[in-house]
Amino acid sequence: MKHIVFDCDCTFGVNKCDVDDGLALMYLLGCEEAEVLGVTATYGNSTLPVVWEALNRLLADLGRKDITVKKGGEAREYYKSEAADFLVDMANKNPGELSVLATGSLTNLYGAYEKDSAFFDKVKEIVLMGGITSSLIFEKKVMNELNFSCDPKAAWTVLTKGKNVSVITGNNCLKVLFTKEEYKKRLFTMENPAAVYIREKTDYWFGYNEEDYGIDGFYNWDVTAAVYLMHPELFKDVKDVFEITETDLQTGFLRKEHFGNCVLNLPEIDEEESFKNNIYDTWMEVRML
């Protein structure tokens, strides 16, 4: 059993905003071996008020108001928050056992470190979605990095001071595209309540990706990070030395250097079909209460 705090910028169901944080949360709720201790709200995909509303609406739709939700800092430098306090509290109550999954700006994690300088030493593992090792170039335009670049100071601190940090980069998510045709085949032929809910809430996202980026589908950025947390056997670990600077992190760039200031794991998806099957199958295990 993994004891998890999910720190995210959920905009599930918000017009023209990403759906993958919500899908990542549903994935965790479908994992029998995952105990979601709470969800902390951060900014990134949108402003904190929008994220807060979307996150609480999603949990209400799923019938999971029992899950603790805490509001984080609304922008970089806003490090004192309920979310930061909650992260510290969970690390103290689960010493050496807490897994942190973070898929938005890292302001709340920095806030936890600022409150308790031993925070990272108490956490078992940190899995992040963010960062790039080269430009994310699509048919129509370049996609900007939207997580580490939100708060470079916080990102630098988590990456260089965190223990057992794995980073699902934007580049490594590009290996697997979720096409609309496949999506319909897997979800539109089922009356499972979770399948119905996902297709109703996310169908619009395909049109947005086609219009803005020329992509025939979408990449499940944050879900990929959740899958790695729960099933690392579906990935190949790739550990390397990096020289992390706040300047580079203004664009989310992770620079490899022989003599760097931290060692990071940048996992790569191993086998596409097994990876996708795990996601679809786990979504179907979500119980709509």
CSV table of C-alpha atoms in Angstrom, one decimal:
chain,number,residue,atom,x,y,z
A,1,MET,CA,0.0,0.0,0.0
A,2,LYS,CA,1.3,3.4,-0.9
A,3,HIS,CA,0.3,6.4,1.2
A,4,ILE,CA,0.0,9.4,-1.2
A,5,VAL,CA,-0.5,13.1,-1.2
A,6,PHE,CA,-1.4,14.3,-4.7
A,7,ASP,CA,-0.4,18.0,-5.3
A,8,CYS,CA,-2.0,19.1,-8.5
A,9,ASP,CA,-3.4,22.0,-10.7
A,10,CYS,CA,-6.6,20.2,-11.6
A,11,THR,CA,-8.7,21.8,-14.3
A,12,PHE,CA,-10.8,18.8,-15.2
A,13,GLY,CA,-13.9,19.9,-17.1
A,14,VAL,CA,-12.7,23.5,-17.5
A,15,ASN,CA,-13.1,24.9,-21.0
A,16,LYS,CA,-9.8,24.9,-22.9
A,17,CYS,CA,-7.9,23.6,-19.9
A,18,ASP,CA,-6.1,20.3,-19.5
A,19,VAL,CA,-7.9,17.2,-18.2
A,20,ASP,CA,-5.0,15.0,-17.2
A,21,ASP,CA,-4.8,16.0,-13.5
A,22,GLY,CA,-8.3,14.8,-13.0
A,23,LEU,CA,-7.6,11.7,-14.9
A,24,ALA,CA,-4.5,11.1,-12.8
A,25,LEU,CA,-6.6,11.4,-9.6
A,26,MET,CA,-9.2,9.0,-11.0
A,27,TYR,CA,-6.3,6.6,-11.8
A,28,LEU,CA,-5.1,6.7,-8.2
A,29,LEU,CA,-8.6,6.2,-6.9
A,30,GLY,CA,-8.9,3.1,-9.1
A,31,CYS,CA,-5.7,1.6,-7.7
A,32,GLU,CA,-6.5,-0.8,-4.9
A,33,GLU,CA,-3.0,-0.4,-3.5
A,34,ALA,CA,-3.1,3.4,-3.3
A,35,GLU,CA,-4.3,5.2,-0.2
A,36,VAL,CA,-4.9,8.9,-1.1
A,37,LEU,CA,-4.3,10.7,2.1
A,38,GLY,CA,-5.3,14.0,0.6
A,39,VAL,CA,-5.1,16.3,-2.4
A,40,THR,CA,-3.5,19.7,-2.3
A,41,ALA,CA,-4.4,22.4,-4.8
A,42,THR,CA,-1.8,24.4,-6.7
A,43,TYR,CA,-1.8,26.7,-9.7
A,44,GLY,CA,-0.4,26.1,-13.2
A,45,ASN,CA,-3.0,25.0,-15.7
A,46,SER,CA,-5.1,27.9,-14.4
A,47,THR,CA,-5.4,30.1,-11.3
A,48,LEU,CA,-5.8,28.7,-7.9
A,49,PRO,CA,-9.5,29.6,-7.6
A,50,VAL,CA,-10.3,27.8,-10.8
A,51,VAL,CA,-8.3,24.8,-9.7
A,52,TRP,CA,-9.9,24.7,-6.3
A,53,GLU,CA,-13.4,24.8,-7.8
A,54,ALA,CA,-12.6,22.1,-10.4
A,55,LEU,CA,-11.0,19.8,-7.9
A,56,ASN,CA,-13.8,20.0,-5.4
A,57,ARG,CA,-16.4,19.5,-8.2
A,58,LEU,CA,-14.6,16.4,-9.5
A,59,LEU,CA,-14.5,14.8,-6.0
A,60,ALA,CA,-18.1,15.7,-5.5
A,61,ASP,CA,-19.0,14.1,-8.8
A,62,LEU,CA,-17.1,10.9,-7.8
A,63,GLY,CA,-18.8,10.9,-4.4
A,64,ARG,CA,-15.4,11.2,-2.7
A,65,LYS,CA,-15.9,14.2,-0.4
A,66,ASP,CA,-14.3,12.1,2.2
A,67,ILE,CA,-10.9,12.9,0.7
A,68,THR,CA,-9.1,15.8,2.4
A,69,VAL,CA,-8.5,18.8,0.1
A,70,LYS,CA,-6.2,21.6,1.0
A,71,LYS,CA,-5.7,25.0,-0.7
A,72,GLY,CA,-2.1,25.9,-1.6
A,73,GLY,CA,-0.3,29.1,-2.4
A,74,GLU,CA,-1.8,31.1,-5.2
A,75,ALA,CA,1.5,32.1,-6.8
A,76,ARG,CA,5.2,31.9,-6.5
A,77,GLU,CA,6.5,33.2,-3.2
A,78,TYR,CA,3.2,32.3,-1.5
A,79,TYR,CA,4.7,29.6,0.5
A,80,LYS,CA,2.6,29.6,3.7
A,81,SER,CA,-0.6,27.7,3.0
A,82,GLU,CA,-2.9,24.9,4.3
A,83,ALA,CA,-1.4,22.7,1.7
A,84,ALA,CA,2.1,23.1,2.9
A,85,ASP,CA,1.0,22.5,6.5
A,86,PHE,CA,-0.8,19.3,5.4
A,87,LEU,CA,2.2,18.0,3.5
A,88,VAL,CA,4.3,18.5,6.6
A,89,ASP,CA,1.7,16.8,8.8
A,90,MET,CA,1.4,13.8,6.5
A,91,ALA,CA,5.2,13.4,6.4
A,92,ASN,CA,5.3,13.5,10.2
A,93,LYS,CA,2.5,11.0,10.5
A,94,ASN,CA,3.9,8.6,7.9
A,95,PRO,CA,7.7,8.9,8.3
A,96,GLY,CA,9.6,7.2,5.6
A,97,GLU,CA,6.3,6.0,4.0
A,98,LEU,CA,4.8,9.1,2.3
A,99,SER,CA,4.8,9.3,-1.5
A,100,VAL,CA,4.2,12.7,-3.0
A,101,LEU,CA,2.9,13.0,-6.6
A,102,ALA,CA,3.2,16.6,-7.9
A,103,THR,CA,1.9,17.6,-11.3
A,104,GLY,CA,1.7,21.4,-11.2
A,105,SER,CA,3.8,24.2,-9.8
A,106,LEU,CA,5.9,23.1,-6.9
A,107,THR,CA,5.1,26.1,-4.6
A,108,ASN,CA,3.4,23.9,-2.0
A,109,LEU,CA,6.3,21.5,-1.7
A,110,TYR,CA,8.7,24.4,-1.2
A,111,GLY,CA,6.2,25.7,1.4
A,112,ALA,CA,6.5,22.4,3.2
A,113,TYR,CA,10.3,22.5,3.1
A,114,GLU,CA,10.2,26.1,4.4
A,115,LYS,CA,8.0,25.1,7.3
A,116,ASP,CA,10.1,22.0,8.1
A,117,SER,CA,13.7,21.8,6.7
A,118,ALA,CA,13.6,18.0,7.3
A,119,PHE,CA,10.5,17.5,5.2
A,120,PHE,CA,12.3,15.9,2.2
A,121,ASP,CA,14.2,13.5,4.6
A,122,LYS,CA,10.9,12.2,5.9
A,123,VAL,CA,9.3,11.6,2.4
A,124,LYS,CA,9.8,8.2,0.9
A,125,GLU,CA,9.6,9.3,-2.8
A,126,ILE,CA,8.6,12.2,-4.9
A,127,VAL,CA,7.3,11.8,-8.5
A,128,LEU,CA,6.9,14.9,-10.6
A,129,MET,CA,5.4,15.7,-13.9
A,130,GLY,CA,7.3,18.6,-15.5
A,131,GLY,CA,10.5,19.7,-17.1
A,132,ILE,CA,11.9,19.3,-20.5
A,133,THR,CA,15.2,18.1,-21.9
A,134,SER,CA,14.5,19.6,-25.3
A,135,SER,CA,11.8,21.7,-27.0
A,136,LEU,CA,8.3,20.1,-27.3
A,137,ILE,CA,7.7,20.8,-31.0
A,138,PHE,CA,4.4,19.9,-32.6
A,139,GLU,CA,3.0,20.4,-36.1
A,140,LYS,CA,1.6,23.9,-35.4
A,141,LYS,CA,3.7,25.3,-32.5
A,142,VAL,CA,6.0,24.7,-29.6
A,143,MET,CA,4.4,23.8,-26.3
A,144,ASN,CA,5.8,25.7,-23.3
A,145,GLU,CA,6.7,23.9,-20.1
A,146,LEU,CA,4.0,24.8,-17.6
A,147,ASN,CA,5.0,23.2,-14.2
A,148,PHE,CA,8.6,23.8,-13.1
A,149,SER,CA,8.7,27.2,-14.9
A,150,CYS,CA,5.8,28.5,-12.7
A,151,ASP,CA,8.0,28.8,-9.7
A,152,PRO,CA,11.7,28.2,-10.6
A,153,LYS,CA,12.9,28.7,-7.0
A,154,ALA,CA,10.5,26.0,-5.7
A,155,ALA,CA,11.4,23.6,-8.5
A,156,TRP,CA,15.1,24.1,-7.9
A,157,THR,CA,14.7,23.3,-4.2
A,158,VAL,CA,12.6,20.2,-4.8
A,159,LEU,CA,14.9,18.8,-7.5
A,160,THR,CA,18.2,19.5,-5.6
A,161,LYS,CA,17.1,18.7,-2.1
A,162,GLY,CA,14.4,16.1,-2.6
A,163,LYS,CA,15.3,12.4,-2.0
A,164,ASN,CA,14.4,9.7,-4.5
A,165,VAL,CA,13.0,12.1,-7.1
A,166,SER,CA,11.6,10.8,-10.4
A,167,VAL,CA,10.7,13.3,-13.1
A,168,ILE,CA,8.2,12.4,-15.9
A,169,THR,CA,9.3,15.0,-18.4
A,170,GLY,CA,7.2,16.3,-21.2
A,171,ASN,CA,9.6,14.7,-23.7
A,172,ASN,CA,9.2,11.3,-22.2
A,173,CYS,CA,5.4,11.5,-22.3
A,174,LEU,CA,5.5,12.0,-26.1
A,175,LYS,CA,6.1,8.2,-26.6
A,176,VAL,CA,2.4,7.4,-26.1
A,177,LEU,CA,-0.4,9.3,-27.8
A,178,PHE,CA,-4.0,8.6,-26.8
A,179,THR,CA,-5.9,8.8,-30.0
A,180,LYS,CA,-9.6,9.7,-30.3
A,181,GLU,CA,-10.3,6.5,-32.2
A,182,GLU,CA,-8.8,4.4,-29.5
A,183,TYR,CA,-10.4,6.4,-26.8
A,184,LYS,CA,-13.8,5.8,-28.3
A,185,LYS,CA,-13.1,2.1,-28.7
A,186,ARG,CA,-12.1,1.7,-25.1
A,187,LEU,CA,-14.6,4.0,-23.4
A,188,PHE,CA,-17.6,4.6,-25.7
A,189,THR,CA,-18.6,1.0,-25.9
A,190,MET,CA,-19.0,0.6,-22.1
A,191,GLU,CA,-21.7,1.7,-19.7
A,192,ASN,CA,-19.3,1.5,-16.7
A,193,PRO,CA,-20.2,4.8,-14.8
A,194,ALA,CA,-16.5,5.8,-14.7
A,195,ALA,CA,-16.2,5.3,-18.5
A,196,VAL,CA,-19.4,7.4,-19.1
A,197,TYR,CA,-18.1,10.2,-16.8
A,198,ILE,CA,-14.6,10.3,-18.4
A,199,ARG,CA,-15.9,10.5,-22.0
A,200,GLU,CA,-18.5,13.1,-21.1
A,201,LYS,CA,-16.0,15.3,-19.3
A,202,THR,CA,-13.0,15.0,-21.6
A,203,ASP,CA,-14.3,14.6,-25.2
A,204,TYR,CA,-13.8,18.3,-25.9
A,205,TRP,CA,-10.0,18.0,-25.2
A,206,PHE,CA,-9.4,16.2,-28.5
A,207,GLY,CA,-10.7,19.2,-30.5
A,208,TYR,CA,-8.6,21.6,-28.6
A,209,ASN,CA,-5.4,19.6,-29.2
A,210,GLU,CA,-6.1,19.3,-32.9
A,211,GLU,CA,-6.9,22.9,-33.3
A,212,ASP,CA,-4.0,24.3,-31.3
A,213,TYR,CA,-1.2,21.8,-31.8
A,214,GLY,CA,-2.2,19.7,-34.7
A,215,ILE,CA,-2.2,16.5,-32.6
A,216,ASP,CA,-4.7,13.7,-33.4
A,217,GLY,CA,-5.3,12.9,-29.7
A,218,PHE,CA,-3.7,13.9,-26.5
A,219,TYR,CA,-0.8,13.0,-24.2
A,220,ASN,CA,-1.6,11.9,-20.7
A,221,TRP,CA,1.1,13.9,-19.0
A,222,ASP,CA,0.0,13.7,-15.4
A,223,VAL,CA,-1.5,10.2,-15.7
A,224,THR,CA,1.9,9.0,-16.8
A,225,ALA,CA,3.4,10.2,-13.5
A,226,ALA,CA,0.7,8.5,-11.5
A,227,VAL,CA,1.3,5.3,-13.4
A,228,TYR,CA,5.0,5.4,-12.6
A,229,LEU,CA,4.3,6.0,-9.0
A,230,MET,CA,2.0,2.9,-8.8
A,231,HIS,CA,3.6,0.7,-11.4
A,232,PRO,CA,7.3,1.5,-12.0
A,233,GLU,CA,7.7,-1.9,-13.6
A,234,LEU,CA,6.0,-0.5,-16.7
A,235,PHE,CA,9.0,1.9,-17.2
A,236,LYS,CA,12.7,1.9,-17.6
A,237,ASP,CA,14.5,4.0,-15.0
A,238,VAL,CA,17.0,6.4,-16.4
A,239,LYS,CA,19.2,8.1,-13.8
A,240,ASP,CA,21.6,10.8,-14.6
A,241,VAL,CA,23.4,13.8,-13.2
A,242,PHE,CA,22.0,17.2,-13.8
A,243,GLU,CA,23.1,20.8,-13.1
A,244,ILE,CA,19.8,22.5,-12.1
A,245,THR,CA,19.6,26.3,-12.1
A,246,GLU,CA,16.8,28.7,-11.5
A,247,THR,CA,17.7,30.3,-14.9
A,248,ASP,CA,17.1,27.1,-16.8
A,249,LEU,CA,14.0,26.4,-14.8
A,250,GLN,CA,12.4,29.6,-16.1
A,251,THR,CA,11.7,27.5,-19.2
A,252,GLY,CA,11.6,24.2,-17.3
A,253,PHE,CA,14.8,23.0,-18.8
A,254,LEU,CA,16.8,20.2,-17.1
A,255,ARG,CA,20.5,20.3,-18.1
A,256,LYS,CA,22.6,17.2,-18.0
A,257,GLU,CA,26.1,17.7,-16.7
A,258,HIS,CA,28.9,15.3,-15.8
A,259,PHE,CA,29.5,17.3,-12.6
A,260,GLY,CA,26.1,18.5,-11.5
A,261,ASN,CA,24.2,19.3,-8.3
A,262,CYS,CA,21.7,16.4,-8.2
A,263,VAL,CA,20.9,13.0,-9.5
A,264,LEU,CA,17.4,12.6,-11.0
A,265,ASN,CA,15.5,9.6,-12.4
A,266,LEU,CA,13.8,10.4,-15.8
A,267,PRO,CA,11.7,7.2,-16.4
A,268,GLU,CA,10.7,6.2,-19.9
A,269,ILE,CA,7.6,4.2,-20.8
A,270,ASP,CA,8.7,0.7,-21.6
A,271,GLU,CA,5.9,-1.0,-23.6
A,272,GLU,CA,3.1,1.1,-25.0
A,273,GLU,CA,0.3,-1.4,-25.0
A,274,SER,CA,0.8,-2.6,-21.4
A,275,PHE,CA,1.0,1.0,-20.3
A,276,LYS,CA,-2.2,2.0,-22.0
A,277,ASN,CA,-4.1,-1.2,-20.9
A,278,ASN,CA,-3.1,-0.5,-17.3
A,279,ILE,CA,-4.5,3.0,-17.5
A,280,TYR,CA,-7.8,2.1,-19.1
A,281,ASP,CA,-8.3,-0.9,-16.8
A,282,THR,CA,-7.6,1.1,-13.7
A,283,TRP,CA,-10.0,3.9,-14.6
A,284,MET,CA,-12.7,1.2,-14.9
A,285,GLU,CA,-12.0,0.3,-11.2
A,286,VAL,CA,-13.1,3.7,-10.0
A,287,ARG,CA,-16.3,3.4,-8.0
A,288,MET,CA,-18.7,6.3,-8.5
A,289,LEU,CA,-20.2,6.6,-5.1
